[in-house]
PDB file of N, CA and C in Angstrom:
ATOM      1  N   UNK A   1       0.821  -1.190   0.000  1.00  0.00           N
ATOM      2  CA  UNK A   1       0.000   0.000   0.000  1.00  0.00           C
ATOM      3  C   UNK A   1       0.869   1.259   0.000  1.00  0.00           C
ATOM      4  N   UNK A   2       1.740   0.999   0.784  1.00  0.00           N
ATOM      5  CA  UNK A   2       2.952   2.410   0.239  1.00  0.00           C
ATOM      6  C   UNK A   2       3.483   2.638  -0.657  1.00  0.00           C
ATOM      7  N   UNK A   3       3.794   1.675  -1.436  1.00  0.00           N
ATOM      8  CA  UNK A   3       4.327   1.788  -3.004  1.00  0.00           C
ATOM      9  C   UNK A   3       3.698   2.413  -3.573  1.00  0.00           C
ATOM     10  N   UNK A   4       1.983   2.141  -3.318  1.00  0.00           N
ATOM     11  CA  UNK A   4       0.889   3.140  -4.353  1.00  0.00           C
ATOM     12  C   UNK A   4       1.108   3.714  -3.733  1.00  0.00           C
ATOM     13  N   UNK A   5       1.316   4.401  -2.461  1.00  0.00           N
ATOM     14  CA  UNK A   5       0.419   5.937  -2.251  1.00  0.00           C
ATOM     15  C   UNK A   5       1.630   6.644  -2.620  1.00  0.00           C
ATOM     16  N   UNK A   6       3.091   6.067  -2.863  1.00  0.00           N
ATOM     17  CA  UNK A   6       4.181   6.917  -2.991  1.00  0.00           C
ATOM     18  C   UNK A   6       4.311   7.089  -4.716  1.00  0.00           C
ATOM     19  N   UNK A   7       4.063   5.538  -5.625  1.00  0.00           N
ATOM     20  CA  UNK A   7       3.565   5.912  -7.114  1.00  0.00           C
ATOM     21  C   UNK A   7       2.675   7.102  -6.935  1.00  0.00           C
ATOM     22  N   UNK A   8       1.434   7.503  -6.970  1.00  0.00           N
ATOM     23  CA  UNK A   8       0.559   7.782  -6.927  1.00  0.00           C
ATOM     24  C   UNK A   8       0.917   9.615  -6.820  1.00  0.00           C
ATOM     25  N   UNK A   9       1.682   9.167  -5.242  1.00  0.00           N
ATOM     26  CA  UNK A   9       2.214  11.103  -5.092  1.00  0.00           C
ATOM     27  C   UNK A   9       3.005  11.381  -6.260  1.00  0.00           C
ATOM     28  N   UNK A  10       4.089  10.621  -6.795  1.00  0.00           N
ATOM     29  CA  UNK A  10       5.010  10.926  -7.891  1.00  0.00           C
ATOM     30  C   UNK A  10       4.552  11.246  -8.793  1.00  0.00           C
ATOM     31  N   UNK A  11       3.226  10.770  -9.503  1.00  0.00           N
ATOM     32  CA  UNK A  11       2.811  10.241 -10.500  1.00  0.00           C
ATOM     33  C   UNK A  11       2.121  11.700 -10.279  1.00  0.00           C
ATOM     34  N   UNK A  12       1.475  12.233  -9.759  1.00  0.00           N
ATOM     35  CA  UNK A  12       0.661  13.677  -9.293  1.00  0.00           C
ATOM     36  C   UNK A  12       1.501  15.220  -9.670  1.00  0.00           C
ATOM     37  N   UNK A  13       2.591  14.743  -8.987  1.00  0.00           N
ATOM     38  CA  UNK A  13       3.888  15.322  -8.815  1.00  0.00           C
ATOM     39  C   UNK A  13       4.145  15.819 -10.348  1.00  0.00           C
ATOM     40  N   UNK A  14       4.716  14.737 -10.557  1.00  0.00           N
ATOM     41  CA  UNK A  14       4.696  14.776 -12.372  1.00  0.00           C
ATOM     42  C   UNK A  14       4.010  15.587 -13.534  1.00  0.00           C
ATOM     43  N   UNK A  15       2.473  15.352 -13.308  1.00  0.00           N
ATOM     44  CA  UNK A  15       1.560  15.835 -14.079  1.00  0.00           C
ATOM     45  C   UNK A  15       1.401  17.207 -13.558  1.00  0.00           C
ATOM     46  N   UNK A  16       1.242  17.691 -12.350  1.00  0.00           N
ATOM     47  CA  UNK A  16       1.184  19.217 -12.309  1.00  0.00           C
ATOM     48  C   UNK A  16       2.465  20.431 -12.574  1.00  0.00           C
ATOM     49  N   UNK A  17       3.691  19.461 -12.861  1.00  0.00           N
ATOM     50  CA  UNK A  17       5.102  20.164 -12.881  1.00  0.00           C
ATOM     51  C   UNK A  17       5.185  20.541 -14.380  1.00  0.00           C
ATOM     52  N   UNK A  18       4.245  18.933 -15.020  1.00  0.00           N
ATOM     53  CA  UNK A  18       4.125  19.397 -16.689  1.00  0.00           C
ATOM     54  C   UNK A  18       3.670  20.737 -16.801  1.00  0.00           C
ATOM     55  N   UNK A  19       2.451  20.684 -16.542  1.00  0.00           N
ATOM     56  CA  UNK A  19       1.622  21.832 -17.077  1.00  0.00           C
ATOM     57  C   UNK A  19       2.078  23.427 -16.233  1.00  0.00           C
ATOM     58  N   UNK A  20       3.009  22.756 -14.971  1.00  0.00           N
ATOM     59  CA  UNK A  20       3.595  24.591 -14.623  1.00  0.00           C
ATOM     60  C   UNK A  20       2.390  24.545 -13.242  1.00  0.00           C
ATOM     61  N   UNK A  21       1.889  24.245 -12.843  1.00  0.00           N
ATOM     62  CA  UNK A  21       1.453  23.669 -11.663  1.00  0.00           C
ATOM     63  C   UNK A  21       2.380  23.571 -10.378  1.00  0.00           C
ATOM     64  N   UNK A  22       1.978  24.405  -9.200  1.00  0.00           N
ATOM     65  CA  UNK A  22       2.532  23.626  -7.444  1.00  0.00           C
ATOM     66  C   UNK A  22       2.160  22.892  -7.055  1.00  0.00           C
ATOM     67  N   UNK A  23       3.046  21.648  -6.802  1.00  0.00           N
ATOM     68  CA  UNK A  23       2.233  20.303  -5.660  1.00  0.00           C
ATOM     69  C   UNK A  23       2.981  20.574  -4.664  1.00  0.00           C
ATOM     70  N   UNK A  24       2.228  20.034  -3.380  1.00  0.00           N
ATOM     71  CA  UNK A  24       0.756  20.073  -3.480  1.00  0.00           C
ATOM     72  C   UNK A  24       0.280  21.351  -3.421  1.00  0.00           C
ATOM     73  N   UNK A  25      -1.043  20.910  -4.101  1.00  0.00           N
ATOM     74  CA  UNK A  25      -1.494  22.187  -4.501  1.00  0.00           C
ATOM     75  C   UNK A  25      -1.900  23.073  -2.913  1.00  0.00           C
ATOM     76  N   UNK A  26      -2.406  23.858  -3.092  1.00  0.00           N
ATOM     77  CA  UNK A  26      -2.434  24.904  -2.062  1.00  0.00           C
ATOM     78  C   UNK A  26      -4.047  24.612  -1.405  1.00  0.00           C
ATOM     79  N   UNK A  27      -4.314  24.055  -0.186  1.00  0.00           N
ATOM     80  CA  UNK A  27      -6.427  23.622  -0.298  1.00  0.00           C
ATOM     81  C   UNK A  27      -6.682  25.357   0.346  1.00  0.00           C
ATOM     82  N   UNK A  28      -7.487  25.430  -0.761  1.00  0.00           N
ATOM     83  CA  UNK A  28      -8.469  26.281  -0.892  1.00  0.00           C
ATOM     84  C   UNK A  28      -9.602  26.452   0.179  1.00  0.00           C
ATOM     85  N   UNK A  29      -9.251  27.031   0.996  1.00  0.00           N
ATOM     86  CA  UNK A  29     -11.046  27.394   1.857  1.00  0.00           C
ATOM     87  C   UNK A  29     -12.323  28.216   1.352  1.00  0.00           C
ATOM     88  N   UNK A  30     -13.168  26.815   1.215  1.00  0.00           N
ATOM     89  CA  UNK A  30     -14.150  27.269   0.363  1.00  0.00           C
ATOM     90  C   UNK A  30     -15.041  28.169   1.419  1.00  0.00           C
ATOM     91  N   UNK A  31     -14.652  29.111   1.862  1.00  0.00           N
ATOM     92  CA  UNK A  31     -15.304  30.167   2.937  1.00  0.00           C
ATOM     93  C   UNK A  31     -14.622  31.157   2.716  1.00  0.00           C
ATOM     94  N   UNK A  32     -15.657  32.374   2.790  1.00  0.00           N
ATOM     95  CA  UNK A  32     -15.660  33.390   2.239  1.00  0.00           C
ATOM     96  C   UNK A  32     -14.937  34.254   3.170  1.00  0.00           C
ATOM     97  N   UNK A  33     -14.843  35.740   3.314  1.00  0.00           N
ATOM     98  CA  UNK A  33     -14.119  36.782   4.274  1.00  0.00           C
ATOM     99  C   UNK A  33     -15.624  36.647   5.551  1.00  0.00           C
ATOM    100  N   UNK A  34     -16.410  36.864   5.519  1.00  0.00           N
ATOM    101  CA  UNK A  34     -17.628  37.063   6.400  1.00  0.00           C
ATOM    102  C   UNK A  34     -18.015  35.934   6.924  1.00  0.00           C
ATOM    103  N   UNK A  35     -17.382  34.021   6.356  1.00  0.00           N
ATOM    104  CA  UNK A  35     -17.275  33.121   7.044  1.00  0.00           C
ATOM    105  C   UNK A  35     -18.668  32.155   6.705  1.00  0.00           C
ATOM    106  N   UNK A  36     -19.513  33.349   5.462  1.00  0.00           N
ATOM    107  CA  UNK A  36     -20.507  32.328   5.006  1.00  0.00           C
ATOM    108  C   UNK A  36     -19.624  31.579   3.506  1.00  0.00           C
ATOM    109  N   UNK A  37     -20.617  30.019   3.066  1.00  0.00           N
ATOM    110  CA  UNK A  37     -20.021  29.801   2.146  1.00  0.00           C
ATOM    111  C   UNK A  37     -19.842  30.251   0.939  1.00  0.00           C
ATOM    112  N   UNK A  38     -18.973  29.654  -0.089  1.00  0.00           N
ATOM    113  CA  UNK A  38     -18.561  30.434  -1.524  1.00  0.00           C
ATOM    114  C   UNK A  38     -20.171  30.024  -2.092  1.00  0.00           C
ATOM    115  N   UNK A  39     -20.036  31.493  -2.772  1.00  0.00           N
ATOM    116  CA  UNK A  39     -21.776  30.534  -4.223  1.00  0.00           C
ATOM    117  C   UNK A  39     -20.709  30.052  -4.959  1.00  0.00           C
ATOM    118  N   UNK A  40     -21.792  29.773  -6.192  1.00  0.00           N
ATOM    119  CA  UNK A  40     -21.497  28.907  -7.188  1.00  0.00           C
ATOM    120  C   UNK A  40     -20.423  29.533  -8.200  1.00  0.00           C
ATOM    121  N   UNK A  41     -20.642  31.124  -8.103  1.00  0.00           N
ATOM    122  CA  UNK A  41     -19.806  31.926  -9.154  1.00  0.00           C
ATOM    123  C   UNK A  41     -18.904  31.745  -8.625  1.00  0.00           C
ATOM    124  N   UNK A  42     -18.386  32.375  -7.245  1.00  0.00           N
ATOM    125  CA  UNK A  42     -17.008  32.391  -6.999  1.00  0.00           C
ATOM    126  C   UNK A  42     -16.065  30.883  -7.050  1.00  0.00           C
ATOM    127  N   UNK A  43     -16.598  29.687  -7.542  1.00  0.00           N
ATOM    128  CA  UNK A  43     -16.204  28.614  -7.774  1.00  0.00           C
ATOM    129  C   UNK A  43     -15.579  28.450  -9.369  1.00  0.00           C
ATOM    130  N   UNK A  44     -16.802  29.501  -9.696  1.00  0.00           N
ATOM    131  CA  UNK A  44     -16.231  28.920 -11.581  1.00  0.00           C
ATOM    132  C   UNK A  44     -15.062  29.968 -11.407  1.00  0.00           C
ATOM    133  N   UNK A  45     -15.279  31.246 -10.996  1.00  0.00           N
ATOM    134  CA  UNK A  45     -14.571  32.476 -11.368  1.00  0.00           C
ATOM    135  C   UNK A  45     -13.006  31.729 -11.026  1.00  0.00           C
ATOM    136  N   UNK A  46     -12.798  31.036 -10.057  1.00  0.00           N
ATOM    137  CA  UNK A  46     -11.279  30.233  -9.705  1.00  0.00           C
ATOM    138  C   UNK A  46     -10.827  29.432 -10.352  1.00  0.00           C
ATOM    139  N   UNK A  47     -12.213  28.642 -10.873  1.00  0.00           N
ATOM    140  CA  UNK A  47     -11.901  27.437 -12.385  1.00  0.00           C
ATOM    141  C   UNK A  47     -11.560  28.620 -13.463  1.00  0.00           C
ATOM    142  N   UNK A  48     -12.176  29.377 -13.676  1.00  0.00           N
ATOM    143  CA  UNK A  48     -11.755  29.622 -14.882  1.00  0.00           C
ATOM    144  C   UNK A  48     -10.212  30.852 -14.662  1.00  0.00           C
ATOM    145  N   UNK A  49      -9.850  31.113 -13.099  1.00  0.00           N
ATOM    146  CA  UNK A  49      -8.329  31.812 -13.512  1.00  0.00           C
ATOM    147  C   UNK A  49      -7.459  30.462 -13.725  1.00  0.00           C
ATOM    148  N   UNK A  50      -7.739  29.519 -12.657  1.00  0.00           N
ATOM    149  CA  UNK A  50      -6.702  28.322 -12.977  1.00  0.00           C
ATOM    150  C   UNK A  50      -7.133  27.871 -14.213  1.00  0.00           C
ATOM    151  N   UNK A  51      -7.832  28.060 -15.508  1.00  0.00           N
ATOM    152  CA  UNK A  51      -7.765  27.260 -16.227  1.00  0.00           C
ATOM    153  C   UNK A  51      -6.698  28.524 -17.604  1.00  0.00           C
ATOM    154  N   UNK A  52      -6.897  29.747 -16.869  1.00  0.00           N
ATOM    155  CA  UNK A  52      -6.215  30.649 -17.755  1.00  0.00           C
ATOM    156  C   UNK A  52      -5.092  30.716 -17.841  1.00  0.00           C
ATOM    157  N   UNK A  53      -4.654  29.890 -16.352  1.00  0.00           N
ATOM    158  CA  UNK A  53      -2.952  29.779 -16.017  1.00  0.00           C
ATOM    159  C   UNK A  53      -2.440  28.872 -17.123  1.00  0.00           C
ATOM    160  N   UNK A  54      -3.094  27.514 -16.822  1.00  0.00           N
ATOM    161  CA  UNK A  54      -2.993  26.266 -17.591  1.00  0.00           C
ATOM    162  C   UNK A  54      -2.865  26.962 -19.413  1.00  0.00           C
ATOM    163  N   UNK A  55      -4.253  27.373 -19.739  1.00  0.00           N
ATOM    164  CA  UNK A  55      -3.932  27.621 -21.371  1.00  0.00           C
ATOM    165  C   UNK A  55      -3.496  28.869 -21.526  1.00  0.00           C
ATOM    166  N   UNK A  56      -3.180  29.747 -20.978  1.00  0.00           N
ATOM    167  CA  UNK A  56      -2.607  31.082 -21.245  1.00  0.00           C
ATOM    168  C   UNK A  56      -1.138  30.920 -21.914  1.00  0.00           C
ATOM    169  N   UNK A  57      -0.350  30.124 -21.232  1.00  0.00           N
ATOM    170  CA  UNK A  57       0.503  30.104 -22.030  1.00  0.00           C
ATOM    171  C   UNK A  57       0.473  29.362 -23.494  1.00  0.00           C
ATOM    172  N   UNK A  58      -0.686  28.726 -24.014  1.00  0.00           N
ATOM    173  CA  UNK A  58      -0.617  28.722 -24.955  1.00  0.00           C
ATOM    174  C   UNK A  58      -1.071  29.870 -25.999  1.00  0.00           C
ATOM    175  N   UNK A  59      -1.956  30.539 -25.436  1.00  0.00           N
ATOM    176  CA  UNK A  59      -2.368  31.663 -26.430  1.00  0.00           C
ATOM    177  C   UNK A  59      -1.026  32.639 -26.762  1.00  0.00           C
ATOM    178  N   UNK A  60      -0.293  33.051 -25.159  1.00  0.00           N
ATOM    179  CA  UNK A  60       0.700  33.795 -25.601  1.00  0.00           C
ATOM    180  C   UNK A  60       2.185  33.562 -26.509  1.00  0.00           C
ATOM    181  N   UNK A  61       1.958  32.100 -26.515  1.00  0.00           N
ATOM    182  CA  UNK A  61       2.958  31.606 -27.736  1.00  0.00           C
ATOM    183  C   UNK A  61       2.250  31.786 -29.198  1.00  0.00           C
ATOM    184  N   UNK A  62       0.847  31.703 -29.431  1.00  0.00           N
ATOM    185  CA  UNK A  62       0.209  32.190 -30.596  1.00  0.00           C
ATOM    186  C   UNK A  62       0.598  33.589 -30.896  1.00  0.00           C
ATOM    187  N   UNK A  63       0.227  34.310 -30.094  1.00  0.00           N
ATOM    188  CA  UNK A  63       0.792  35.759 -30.013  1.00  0.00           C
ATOM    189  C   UNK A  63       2.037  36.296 -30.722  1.00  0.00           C
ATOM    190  N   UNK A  64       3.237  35.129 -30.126  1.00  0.00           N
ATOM    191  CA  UNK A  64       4.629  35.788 -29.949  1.00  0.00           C
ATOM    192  C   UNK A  64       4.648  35.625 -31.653  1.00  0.00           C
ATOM    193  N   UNK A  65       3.914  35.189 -32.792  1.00  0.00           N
ATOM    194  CA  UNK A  65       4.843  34.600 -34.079  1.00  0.00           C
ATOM    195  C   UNK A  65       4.708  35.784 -34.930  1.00  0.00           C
ATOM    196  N   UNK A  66       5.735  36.050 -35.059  1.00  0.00           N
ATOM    197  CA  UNK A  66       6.087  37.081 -36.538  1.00  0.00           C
ATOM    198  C   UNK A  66       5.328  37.137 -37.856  1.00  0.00           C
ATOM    199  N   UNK A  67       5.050  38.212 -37.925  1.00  0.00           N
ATOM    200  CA  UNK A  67       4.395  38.630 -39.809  1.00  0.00           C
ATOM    201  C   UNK A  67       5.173  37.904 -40.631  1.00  0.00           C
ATOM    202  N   UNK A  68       6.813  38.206 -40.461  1.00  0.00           N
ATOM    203  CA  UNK A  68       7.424  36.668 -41.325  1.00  0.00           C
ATOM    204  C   UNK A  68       7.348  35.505 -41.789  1.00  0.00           C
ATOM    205  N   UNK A  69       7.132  35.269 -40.716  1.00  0.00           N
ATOM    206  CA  UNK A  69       7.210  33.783 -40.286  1.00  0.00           C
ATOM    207  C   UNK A  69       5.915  33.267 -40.485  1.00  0.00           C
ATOM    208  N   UNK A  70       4.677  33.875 -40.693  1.00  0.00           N
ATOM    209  CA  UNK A  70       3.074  33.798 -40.747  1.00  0.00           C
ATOM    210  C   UNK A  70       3.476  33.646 -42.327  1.00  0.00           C
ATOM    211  N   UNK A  71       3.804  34.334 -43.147  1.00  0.00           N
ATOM    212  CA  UNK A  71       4.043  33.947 -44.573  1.00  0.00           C
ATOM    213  C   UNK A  71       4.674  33.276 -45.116  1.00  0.00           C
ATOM    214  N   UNK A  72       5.222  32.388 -44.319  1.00  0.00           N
ATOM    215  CA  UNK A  72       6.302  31.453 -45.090  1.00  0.00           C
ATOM    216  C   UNK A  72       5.374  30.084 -44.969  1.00  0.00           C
ATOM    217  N   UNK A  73       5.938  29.539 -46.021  1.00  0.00           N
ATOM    218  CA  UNK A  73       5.325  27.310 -46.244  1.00  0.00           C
ATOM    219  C   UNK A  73       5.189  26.939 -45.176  1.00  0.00           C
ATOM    220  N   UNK A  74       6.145  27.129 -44.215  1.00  0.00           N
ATOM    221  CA  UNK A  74       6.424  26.134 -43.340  1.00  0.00           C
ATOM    222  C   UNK A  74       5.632  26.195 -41.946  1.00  0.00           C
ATOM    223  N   UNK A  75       5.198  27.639 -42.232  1.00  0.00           N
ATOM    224  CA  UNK A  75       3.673  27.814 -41.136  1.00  0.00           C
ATOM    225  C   UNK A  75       2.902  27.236 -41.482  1.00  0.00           C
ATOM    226  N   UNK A  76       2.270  27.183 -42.867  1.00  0.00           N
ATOM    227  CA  UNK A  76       1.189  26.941 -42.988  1.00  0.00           C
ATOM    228  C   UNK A  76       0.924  25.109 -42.972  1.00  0.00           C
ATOM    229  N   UNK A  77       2.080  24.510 -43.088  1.00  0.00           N
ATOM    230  CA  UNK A  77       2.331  23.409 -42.652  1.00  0.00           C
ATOM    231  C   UNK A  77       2.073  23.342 -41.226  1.00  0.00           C
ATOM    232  N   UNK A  78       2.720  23.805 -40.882  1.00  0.00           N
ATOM    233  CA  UNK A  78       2.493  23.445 -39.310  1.00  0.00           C
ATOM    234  C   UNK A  78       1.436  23.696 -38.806  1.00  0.00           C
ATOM    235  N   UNK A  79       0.069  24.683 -39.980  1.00  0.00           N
ATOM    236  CA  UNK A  79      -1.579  24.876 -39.239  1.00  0.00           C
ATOM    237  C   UNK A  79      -1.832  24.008 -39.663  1.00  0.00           C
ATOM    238  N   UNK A  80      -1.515  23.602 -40.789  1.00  0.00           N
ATOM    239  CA  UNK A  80      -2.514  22.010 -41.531  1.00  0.00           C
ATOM    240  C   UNK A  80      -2.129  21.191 -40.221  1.00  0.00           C
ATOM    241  N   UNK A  81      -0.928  20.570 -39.670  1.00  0.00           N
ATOM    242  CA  UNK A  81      -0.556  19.099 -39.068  1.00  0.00           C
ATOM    243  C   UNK A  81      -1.691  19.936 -37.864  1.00  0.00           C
ATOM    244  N   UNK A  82      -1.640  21.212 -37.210  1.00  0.00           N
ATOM    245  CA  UNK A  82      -2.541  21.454 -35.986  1.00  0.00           C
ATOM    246  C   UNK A  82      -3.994  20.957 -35.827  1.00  0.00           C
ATOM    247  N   UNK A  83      -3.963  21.450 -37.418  1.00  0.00           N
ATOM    248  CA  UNK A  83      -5.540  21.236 -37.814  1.00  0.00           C
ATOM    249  C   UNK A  83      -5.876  19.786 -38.038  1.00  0.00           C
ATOM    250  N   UNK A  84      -5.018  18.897 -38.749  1.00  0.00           N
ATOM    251  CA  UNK A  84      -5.254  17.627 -38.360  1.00  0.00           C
ATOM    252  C   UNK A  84      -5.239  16.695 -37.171  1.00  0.00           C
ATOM    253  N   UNK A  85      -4.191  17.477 -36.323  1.00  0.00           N
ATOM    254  CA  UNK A  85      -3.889  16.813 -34.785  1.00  0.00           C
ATOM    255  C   UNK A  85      -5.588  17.239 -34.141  1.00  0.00           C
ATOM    256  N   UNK A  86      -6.128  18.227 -34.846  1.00  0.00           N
ATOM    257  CA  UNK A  86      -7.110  18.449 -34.316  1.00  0.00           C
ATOM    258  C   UNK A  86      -8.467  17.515 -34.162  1.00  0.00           C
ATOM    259  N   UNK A  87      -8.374  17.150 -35.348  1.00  0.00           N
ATOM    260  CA  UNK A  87      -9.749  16.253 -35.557  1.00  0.00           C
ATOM    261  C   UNK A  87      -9.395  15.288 -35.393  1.00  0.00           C
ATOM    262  N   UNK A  88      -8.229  15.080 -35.405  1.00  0.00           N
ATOM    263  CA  UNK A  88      -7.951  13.468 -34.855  1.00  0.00           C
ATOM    264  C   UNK A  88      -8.288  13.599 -33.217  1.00  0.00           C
ATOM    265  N   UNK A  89      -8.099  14.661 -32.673  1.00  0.00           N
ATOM    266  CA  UNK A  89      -8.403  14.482 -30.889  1.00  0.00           C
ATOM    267  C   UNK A  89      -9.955  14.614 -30.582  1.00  0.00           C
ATOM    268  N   UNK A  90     -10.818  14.937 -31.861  1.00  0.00           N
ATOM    269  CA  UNK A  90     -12.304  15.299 -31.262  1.00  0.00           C
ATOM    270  C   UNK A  90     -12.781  14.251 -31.985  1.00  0.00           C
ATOM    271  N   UNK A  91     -12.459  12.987 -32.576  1.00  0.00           N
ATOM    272  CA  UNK A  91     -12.688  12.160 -33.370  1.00  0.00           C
ATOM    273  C   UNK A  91     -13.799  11.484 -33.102  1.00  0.00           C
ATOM    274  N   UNK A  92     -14.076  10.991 -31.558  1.00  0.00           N
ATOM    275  CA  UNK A  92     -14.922  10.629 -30.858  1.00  0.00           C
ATOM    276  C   UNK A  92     -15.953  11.505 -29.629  1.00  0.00           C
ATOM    277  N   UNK A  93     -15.556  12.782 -30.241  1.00  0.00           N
ATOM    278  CA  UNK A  93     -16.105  13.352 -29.214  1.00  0.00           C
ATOM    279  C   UNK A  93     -17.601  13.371 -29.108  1.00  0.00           C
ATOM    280  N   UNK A  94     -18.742  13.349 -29.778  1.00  0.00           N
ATOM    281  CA  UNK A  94     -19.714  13.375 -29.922  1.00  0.00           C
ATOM    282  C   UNK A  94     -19.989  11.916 -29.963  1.00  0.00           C
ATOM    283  N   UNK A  95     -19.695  10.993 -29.779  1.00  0.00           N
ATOM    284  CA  UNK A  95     -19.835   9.953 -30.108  1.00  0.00           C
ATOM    285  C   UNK A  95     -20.348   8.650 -28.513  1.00  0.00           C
ATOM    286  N   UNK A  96     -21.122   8.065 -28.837  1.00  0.00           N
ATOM    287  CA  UNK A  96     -21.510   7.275 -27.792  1.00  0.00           C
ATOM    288  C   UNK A  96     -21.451   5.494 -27.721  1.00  0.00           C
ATOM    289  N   UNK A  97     -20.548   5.121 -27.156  1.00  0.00           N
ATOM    290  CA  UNK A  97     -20.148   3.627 -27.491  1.00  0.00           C
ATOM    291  C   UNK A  97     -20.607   2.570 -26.197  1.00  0.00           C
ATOM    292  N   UNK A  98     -21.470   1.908 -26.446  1.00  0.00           N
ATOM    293  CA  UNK A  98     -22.427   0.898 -25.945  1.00  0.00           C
ATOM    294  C   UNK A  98     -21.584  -0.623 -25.717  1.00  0.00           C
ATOM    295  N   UNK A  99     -20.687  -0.828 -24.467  1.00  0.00           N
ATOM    296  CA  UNK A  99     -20.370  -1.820 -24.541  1.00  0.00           C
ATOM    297  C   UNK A  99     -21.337  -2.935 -24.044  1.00  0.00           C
ATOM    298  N   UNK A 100     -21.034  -4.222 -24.372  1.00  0.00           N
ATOM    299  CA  UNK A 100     -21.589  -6.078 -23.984  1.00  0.00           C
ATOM    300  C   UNK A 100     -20.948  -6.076 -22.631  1.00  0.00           C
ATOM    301  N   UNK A 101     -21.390  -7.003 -21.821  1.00  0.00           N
ATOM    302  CA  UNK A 101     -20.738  -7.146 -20.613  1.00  0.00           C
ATOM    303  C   UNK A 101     -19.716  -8.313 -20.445  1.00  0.00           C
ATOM    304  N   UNK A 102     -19.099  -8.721 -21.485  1.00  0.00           N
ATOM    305  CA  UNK A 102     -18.016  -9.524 -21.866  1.00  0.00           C
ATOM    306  C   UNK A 102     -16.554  -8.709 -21.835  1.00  0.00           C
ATOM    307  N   UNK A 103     -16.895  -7.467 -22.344  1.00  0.00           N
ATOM    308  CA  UNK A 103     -15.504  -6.710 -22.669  1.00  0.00           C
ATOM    309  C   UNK A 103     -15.304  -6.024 -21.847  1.00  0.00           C
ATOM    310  N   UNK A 104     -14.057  -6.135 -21.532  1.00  0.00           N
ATOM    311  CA  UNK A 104     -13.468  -5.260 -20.432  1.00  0.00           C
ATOM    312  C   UNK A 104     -13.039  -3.999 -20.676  1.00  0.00           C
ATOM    313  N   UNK A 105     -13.806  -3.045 -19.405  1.00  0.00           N
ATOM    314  CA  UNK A 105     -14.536  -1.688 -19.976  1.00  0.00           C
ATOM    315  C   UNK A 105     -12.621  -1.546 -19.512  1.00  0.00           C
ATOM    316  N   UNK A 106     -12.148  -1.731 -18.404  1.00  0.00           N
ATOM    317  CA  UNK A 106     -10.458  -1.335 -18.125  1.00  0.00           C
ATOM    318  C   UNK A 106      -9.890  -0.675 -19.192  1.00  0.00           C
ATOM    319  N   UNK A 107      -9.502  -1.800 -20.241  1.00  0.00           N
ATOM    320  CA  UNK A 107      -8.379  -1.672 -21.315  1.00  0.00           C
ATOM    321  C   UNK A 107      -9.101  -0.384 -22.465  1.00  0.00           C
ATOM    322  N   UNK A 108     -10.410  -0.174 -22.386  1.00  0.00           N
ATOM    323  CA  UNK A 108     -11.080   0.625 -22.769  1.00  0.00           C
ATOM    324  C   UNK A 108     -11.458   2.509 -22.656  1.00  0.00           C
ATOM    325  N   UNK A 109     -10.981   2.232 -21.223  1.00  0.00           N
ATOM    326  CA  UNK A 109     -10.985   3.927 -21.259  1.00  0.00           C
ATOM    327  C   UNK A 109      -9.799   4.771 -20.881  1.00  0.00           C
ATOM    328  N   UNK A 110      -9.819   6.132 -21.573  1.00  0.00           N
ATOM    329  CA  UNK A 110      -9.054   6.761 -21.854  1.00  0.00           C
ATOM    330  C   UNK A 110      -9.230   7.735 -21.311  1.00  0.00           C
TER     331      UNK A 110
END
């Protein structure tokens, strides 16, 4: 049981260092200055700065690219492969898959 809980911290560890993330993260008191609880807004309003942290740096690398560099082949290559990496990741997104109770849902989700 320590092996997992020490995989487990690493493994946590890992994934928030990718994205530019502090572990552990910091717990949040969901109580307000006056000691009543948070509503519902002040919940998203925190989802959505931590989610600005997370993709912000991608917009501001969109940002940084040169008028140059926007006109040359080798951009527009690199929007096509985006644009294909694209639909290859929403491929299933709308999509609804009905398993038998033979197959093992495990090896199955992603």
């Amino acid at each position: 049981l320590e092996f997992y809980e020490q995989l487990l911290s690493f493994t946590l560890y890992k994934l928030y260092t990718d994205v530019g993330l502090a572990y552990p993260p910091k717990r949040m008191d969901l109580k307000s200055t006056d000691g009543s609880k948070v509503n519902l807004k002040t919940v998203k309003e925190m989802q959505a700065v931590a989610l600005e942290k997370l993709y912000g740096k991608e917009a501001q690398d969109k940002k940084d690219i040169s008028e140059e560099f926007m006109n040359t082949p080798e951009y527009t290559q690199m929007i096509q492969r985006e644009e294909a990496q694209e639909k290859i990741r929403n491929l299933f997104k709308n999509n609804v898959f009905f398993l038998n109770r033979e197959v093992p849902r495990y090896s199955l989700e992603f």
